[in-house]
């Protein structure tokens, strides 16, 4: 989270145009640029709680850390390197940066845990901020009839009115997500492991891993070739449509969207049936959306390791491999997952010919189709 990056300064014409709401005479380019710099500086002071008046040694001393330990904390937050002469911090920085060292001194967290938790905050808020800024810019371009460059200038004027509601929503969401996460990752973890024993011998590659989950992937067919032929706006719409649709299906199905990478989404669910329902709904909704190319989906019920906001292990790798060999519009599971779902009238399972899957040898995929019921219904 590099909050020290300078706000981009647009060219004089863009700044001048954005500084006046109509097409009449406006300030000269240099005047507009000066106004923009003042607005940007005022926004920075508002966000950081004042002027940057402290150097890194001032902050390290105030926090009670060596410069080496303080730099570890700043890097975990995503801050860049500062020299001894840089006025990089505010007095509010000093107060907030005392939080993690205090928890370590009181024995609440080890230093490694404090750095890991801090890194999670830095990385997640960095991605969140980029997402929010781009969404606001895109909305301004669409609704105000201005260019992208002009929207980025105007955003500096609009953001002070949004800071408080966005901050309030962030804290609310974090509390809700923490509550749900504790239930998934602590309270119900043992239940999931016990449920995952069905059909297993205990000698599987994922047996030592601590969490039982349905792991699913969905991707778009021919995305790479399509993206080469699209302009920036069309490609952005495609990616946003795909991600929004998948996020909605996964959320309604009771799963969690782990991450998106271009044309691919990775999700998890707590039970094999929930994972299967999400997989079928993803395939159905992608096929029904005329804006999207065909999709492929695969889901595997197994055990995973959860770290750094991501998941790891053979179960994840197998789900990814099955997605790669699925036909357009097809949903695949592995034999073990099919065995767990077998007998449930909501699912139809059709074994396919064995295939050699990289890293797993010969694997017999099973096609998953809708049986009884409607599955996940989106309002």
Short mmCIF file of C-alpha atoms in Angstrom, two decimals, residues 72-336:
data_model
loop_
_atom_site.label_atom_id
_atom_site.label_comp_id
_atom_site.label_asym_id
_atom_site.label_seq_id
_atom_site.Cartn_x
_atom_site.Cartn_y
_atom_site.Cartn_z
CA UNK A 72 9.87 -3.91 8.71
CA UNK A 73 6.54 -2.51 9.89
CA UNK A 74 6.41 0.15 7.17
CA UNK A 75 7.27 -2.33 4.46
CA UNK A 76 4.54 -4.66 5.70
CA UNK A 77 2.11 -1.77 5.20
CA UNK A 78 3.48 -1.28 1.68
CA UNK A 79 5.26 2.02 2.26
CA UNK A 80 8.30 2.84 0.11
CA UNK A 81 11.80 3.40 1.44
CA UNK A 82 12.50 6.82 2.94
CA UNK A 83 15.83 8.49 3.48
CA UNK A 84 16.89 10.05 6.76
CA UNK A 85 16.11 13.49 5.32
CA UNK A 86 12.60 12.81 4.02
CA UNK A 87 9.72 14.46 5.85
CA UNK A 88 7.47 11.47 5.29
CA UNK A 89 5.26 11.13 8.36
CA UNK A 90 2.66 13.07 10.31
CA UNK A 91 1.98 13.11 14.03
CA UNK A 92 -1.10 10.97 13.33
CA UNK A 93 1.15 8.40 11.62
CA UNK A 94 3.15 8.28 14.82
CA UNK A 95 0.09 7.46 16.94
CA UNK A 96 -1.24 4.74 14.62
CA UNK A 97 2.14 3.09 14.13
CA UNK A 98 2.34 2.47 17.88
CA UNK A 99 -0.52 -0.06 17.73
CA UNK A 100 1.27 -3.21 16.56
CA UNK A 101 4.46 -2.73 18.63
CA UNK A 102 2.23 -2.29 21.71
CA UNK A 103 0.51 -5.62 21.03
CA UNK A 104 3.90 -7.32 20.69
CA UNK A 105 5.23 -5.82 23.91
CA UNK A 106 2.10 -6.92 25.78
CA UNK A 107 2.53 -10.47 24.51
CA UNK A 108 -0.76 -10.45 22.58
CA UNK A 109 1.04 -11.11 19.28
CA UNK A 110 4.48 -12.34 18.34
CA UNK A 111 6.50 -10.09 16.07
CA UNK A 112 6.00 -12.48 13.13
CA UNK A 113 2.24 -12.51 13.65
CA UNK A 114 2.12 -8.72 13.93
CA UNK A 115 4.03 -8.32 10.66
CA UNK A 116 1.80 -10.86 8.92
CA UNK A 117 -1.40 -9.20 10.11
CA UNK A 118 -0.05 -5.80 9.12
CA UNK A 119 0.90 -7.06 5.67
CA UNK A 120 -2.64 -8.36 5.21
CA UNK A 121 -4.02 -4.91 6.02
CA UNK A 122 -1.58 -3.20 3.68
CA UNK A 123 -2.15 -5.48 0.72
CA UNK A 124 -5.92 -5.70 0.99
CA UNK A 125 -6.46 -1.97 1.47
CA UNK A 126 -4.12 -1.20 -1.43
CA UNK A 127 -6.19 -3.35 -3.80
CA UNK A 128 -9.40 -1.92 -2.36
CA UNK A 129 -8.30 1.69 -2.89
CA UNK A 130 -7.25 1.08 -6.50
CA UNK A 131 -10.58 -0.64 -7.19
CA UNK A 132 -12.58 2.20 -5.61
CA UNK A 133 -10.70 4.99 -7.38
CA UNK A 134 -11.09 3.30 -10.77
CA UNK A 135 -14.81 2.70 -10.13
CA UNK A 136 -15.34 6.36 -9.25
CA UNK A 137 -13.40 7.57 -12.27
CA UNK A 138 -15.31 5.24 -14.58
CA UNK A 139 -18.62 6.44 -13.17
CA UNK A 140 -17.67 10.09 -13.65
CA UNK A 141 -16.66 9.47 -17.26
CA UNK A 142 -19.97 7.72 -17.95
CA UNK A 143 -22.29 10.15 -16.16
CA UNK A 144 -20.59 13.51 -16.58
CA UNK A 145 -19.43 13.26 -20.18
CA UNK A 146 -15.79 14.02 -19.38
CA UNK A 147 -12.56 12.30 -20.32
CA UNK A 148 -10.66 9.88 -18.14
CA UNK A 149 -7.95 12.47 -17.45
CA UNK A 150 -10.53 15.09 -16.50
CA UNK A 151 -12.30 12.65 -14.20
CA UNK A 152 -9.07 11.93 -12.33
CA UNK A 153 -8.63 15.66 -11.75
CA UNK A 154 -12.20 16.14 -10.62
CA UNK A 155 -11.97 13.15 -8.28
CA UNK A 156 -9.57 15.10 -6.07
CA UNK A 157 -12.35 17.64 -5.46
CA UNK A 158 -15.02 14.98 -4.87
CA UNK A 159 -13.15 12.63 -2.51
CA UNK A 160 -13.30 14.76 0.67
CA UNK A 161 -17.09 14.25 0.67
CA UNK A 162 -16.69 10.47 0.37
CA UNK A 163 -13.99 9.73 2.94
CA UNK A 164 -16.27 9.45 5.98
CA UNK A 165 -18.97 7.22 4.41
CA UNK A 166 -16.38 4.98 2.75
CA UNK A 167 -14.47 4.64 6.02
CA UNK A 168 -17.67 3.81 7.89
CA UNK A 169 -18.59 1.16 5.32
CA UNK A 170 -15.08 -0.32 5.48
CA UNK A 171 -15.23 -0.81 9.26
CA UNK A 172 -18.74 -2.25 9.07
CA UNK A 173 -17.75 -4.71 6.33
CA UNK A 174 -14.57 -5.73 8.16
CA UNK A 175 -16.53 -6.57 11.31
CA UNK A 176 -19.06 -8.63 9.35
CA UNK A 177 -16.30 -10.43 7.45
CA UNK A 178 -14.35 -11.10 10.64
CA UNK A 179 -17.44 -12.62 12.24
CA UNK A 180 -18.08 -14.84 9.23
CA UNK A 181 -14.39 -15.74 8.94
CA UNK A 182 -14.16 -16.87 12.56
CA UNK A 183 -17.15 -19.14 12.01
CA UNK A 184 -15.65 -20.66 8.84
CA UNK A 185 -12.04 -20.92 9.93
CA UNK A 186 -12.39 -21.76 13.63
CA UNK A 187 -15.85 -22.66 14.90
CA UNK A 188 -16.84 -24.99 12.04
CA UNK A 189 -13.37 -26.12 10.92
CA UNK A 190 -13.50 -29.47 12.73
CA UNK A 191 -16.97 -30.21 11.38
CA UNK A 192 -15.64 -29.80 7.87
CA UNK A 193 -12.71 -32.13 8.47
CA UNK A 194 -15.02 -34.79 9.87
CA UNK A 195 -17.35 -34.42 6.91
CA UNK A 196 -14.43 -34.79 4.48
CA UNK A 197 -13.61 -38.30 5.74
CA UNK A 198 -16.18 -39.88 3.42
CA UNK A 199 -14.51 -41.84 0.65
CA UNK A 200 -10.99 -41.17 1.91
CA UNK A 201 -8.32 -43.55 3.17
CA UNK A 202 -6.18 -40.98 4.98
CA UNK A 203 -3.28 -41.45 2.59
CA UNK A 204 -4.26 -38.67 0.19
CA UNK A 205 -1.74 -35.93 -0.62
CA UNK A 206 -3.93 -33.32 1.07
CA UNK A 207 -4.57 -35.37 4.24
CA UNK A 208 -2.31 -33.26 6.54
CA UNK A 209 -3.95 -29.95 5.55
CA UNK A 210 -6.19 -28.29 8.15
CA UNK A 211 -9.35 -27.19 6.31
CA UNK A 212 -11.93 -29.13 4.29
CA UNK A 213 -13.35 -27.11 1.42
CA UNK A 214 -14.97 -27.31 -1.97
CA UNK A 215 -12.54 -25.56 -4.30
CA UNK A 216 -13.83 -24.32 -7.64
CA UNK A 217 -12.51 -22.50 -10.67
CA UNK A 218 -14.39 -20.84 -13.52
CA UNK A 219 -12.79 -19.32 -16.58
CA UNK A 220 -13.74 -17.89 -19.95
CA UNK A 221 -12.99 -19.77 -23.16
CA UNK A 222 -10.75 -17.98 -25.70
CA UNK A 223 -10.32 -14.98 -23.40
CA UNK A 224 -6.72 -14.29 -24.49
CA UNK A 225 -7.53 -14.11 -28.19
CA UNK A 226 -10.67 -12.07 -27.51
CA UNK A 227 -8.82 -9.55 -25.35
CA UNK A 228 -6.34 -8.84 -28.14
CA UNK A 229 -9.19 -7.69 -30.38
CA UNK A 230 -10.93 -5.53 -27.78
CA UNK A 231 -10.39 -1.89 -26.99
CA UNK A 232 -9.81 -0.78 -23.42
CA UNK A 233 -13.46 0.02 -22.69
CA UNK A 234 -14.84 -3.23 -24.09
CA UNK A 235 -12.25 -5.33 -22.27
CA UNK A 236 -12.97 -3.55 -18.99
CA UNK A 237 -16.69 -4.19 -19.40
CA UNK A 238 -16.06 -7.88 -20.12
CA UNK A 239 -13.88 -8.35 -17.05
CA UNK A 240 -16.25 -6.42 -14.78
CA UNK A 241 -19.29 -8.31 -16.06
CA UNK A 242 -17.59 -11.66 -15.48
CA UNK A 243 -16.28 -10.80 -12.03
CA UNK A 244 -19.55 -9.22 -10.86
CA UNK A 245 -21.62 -12.16 -12.07
CA UNK A 246 -19.31 -14.71 -10.44
CA UNK A 247 -19.13 -12.77 -7.18
CA UNK A 248 -22.94 -12.63 -6.99
CA UNK A 249 -23.40 -16.34 -7.69
CA UNK A 250 -20.72 -17.35 -5.18
CA UNK A 251 -22.09 -15.03 -2.49
CA UNK A 252 -25.70 -16.17 -2.92
CA UNK A 253 -24.50 -19.79 -2.86
CA UNK A 254 -22.81 -19.28 0.50
CA UNK A 255 -19.28 -19.53 -0.83
CA UNK A 256 -16.35 -17.12 -0.81
CA UNK A 257 -14.61 -15.57 -3.77
CA UNK A 258 -10.92 -16.09 -3.04
CA UNK A 259 -9.51 -14.16 -5.99
CA UNK A 260 -9.88 -13.26 -9.63
CA UNK A 261 -7.05 -13.38 -12.16
CA UNK A 262 -8.15 -11.88 -15.47
CA UNK A 263 -10.51 -14.45 -16.97
CA UNK A 264 -10.52 -16.80 -13.98
CA UNK A 265 -12.17 -16.89 -10.57
CA UNK A 266 -11.29 -19.11 -7.63
CA UNK A 267 -13.91 -19.80 -4.98
CA UNK A 268 -14.40 -22.03 -1.96
CA UNK A 269 -17.43 -23.39 -0.11
CA UNK A 270 -17.78 -25.26 3.17
CA UNK A 271 -19.61 -28.32 1.85
CA UNK A 272 -19.41 -30.40 -1.34
CA UNK A 273 -23.06 -29.75 -2.16
CA UNK A 274 -22.63 -25.97 -1.80
CA UNK A 275 -19.55 -26.13 -4.02
CA UNK A 276 -21.45 -28.16 -6.63
CA UNK A 277 -24.44 -25.82 -6.61
CA UNK A 278 -22.16 -22.83 -7.13
CA UNK A 279 -20.33 -24.58 -9.97
CA UNK A 280 -23.57 -25.37 -11.80
CA UNK A 281 -24.93 -21.86 -11.25
CA UNK A 282 -21.72 -20.28 -12.54
CA UNK A 283 -21.85 -22.38 -15.70
CA UNK A 284 -25.54 -21.56 -16.23
CA UNK A 285 -25.21 -17.82 -15.65
CA UNK A 286 -22.10 -17.45 -17.82
CA UNK A 287 -23.88 -19.27 -20.67
CA UNK A 288 -26.98 -17.08 -20.27
CA UNK A 289 -25.06 -13.78 -20.45
CA UNK A 290 -24.71 -12.72 -24.10
CA UNK A 291 -21.88 -10.36 -23.19
CA UNK A 292 -19.62 -13.24 -22.16
CA UNK A 293 -17.93 -16.01 -24.13
CA UNK A 294 -18.48 -19.59 -23.06
CA UNK A 295 -17.18 -20.70 -19.67
CA UNK A 296 -15.62 -23.77 -18.09
CA UNK A 297 -15.98 -24.77 -14.45
CA UNK A 298 -14.46 -27.42 -12.19
CA UNK A 299 -14.87 -28.20 -8.49
CA UNK A 300 -13.02 -30.54 -6.11
CA UNK A 301 -13.90 -31.42 -2.49
CA UNK A 302 -10.75 -31.83 -0.41
CA UNK A 303 -8.42 -30.22 2.09
CA UNK A 304 -6.55 -26.96 1.76
CA UNK A 305 -4.12 -24.66 3.53
CA UNK A 306 -5.34 -21.08 3.99
CA UNK A 307 -2.58 -18.47 4.09
CA UNK A 308 -2.16 -14.82 3.07
CA UNK A 309 -5.80 -14.60 2.02
CA UNK A 310 -5.29 -17.39 -0.54
CA UNK A 311 -5.58 -21.18 -0.49
CA UNK A 312 -3.00 -23.81 -1.38
CA UNK A 313 -2.62 -27.55 -1.77
CA UNK A 314 -3.28 -30.46 -4.15
CA UNK A 315 -7.03 -29.86 -4.06
CA UNK A 316 -6.55 -26.37 -5.52
CA UNK A 317 -4.15 -27.64 -8.17
CA UNK A 318 -6.46 -30.46 -9.24
CA UNK A 319 -9.43 -28.11 -9.56
CA UNK A 320 -7.34 -25.83 -11.77
CA UNK A 321 -6.20 -28.76 -13.95
CA UNK A 322 -9.77 -30.01 -14.37
CA UNK A 323 -10.91 -26.55 -15.44
CA UNK A 324 -8.24 -26.50 -18.13
CA UNK A 325 -9.44 -29.80 -19.66
CA UNK A 326 -13.17 -29.05 -19.40
CA UNK A 327 -15.10 -28.47 -22.60
CA UNK A 328 -16.86 -25.12 -23.11
CA UNK A 329 -20.02 -25.07 -21.02
CA UNK A 330 -18.95 -28.13 -19.03
CA UNK A 331 -18.62 -28.61 -15.24
CA UNK A 332 -16.13 -31.24 -14.07
CA UNK A 333 -15.43 -32.86 -10.70
CA UNK A 334 -13.00 -35.62 -9.73
CA UNK A 335 -13.98 -39.18 -8.78
CA UNK A 336 -13.72 -38.61 -5.02
#
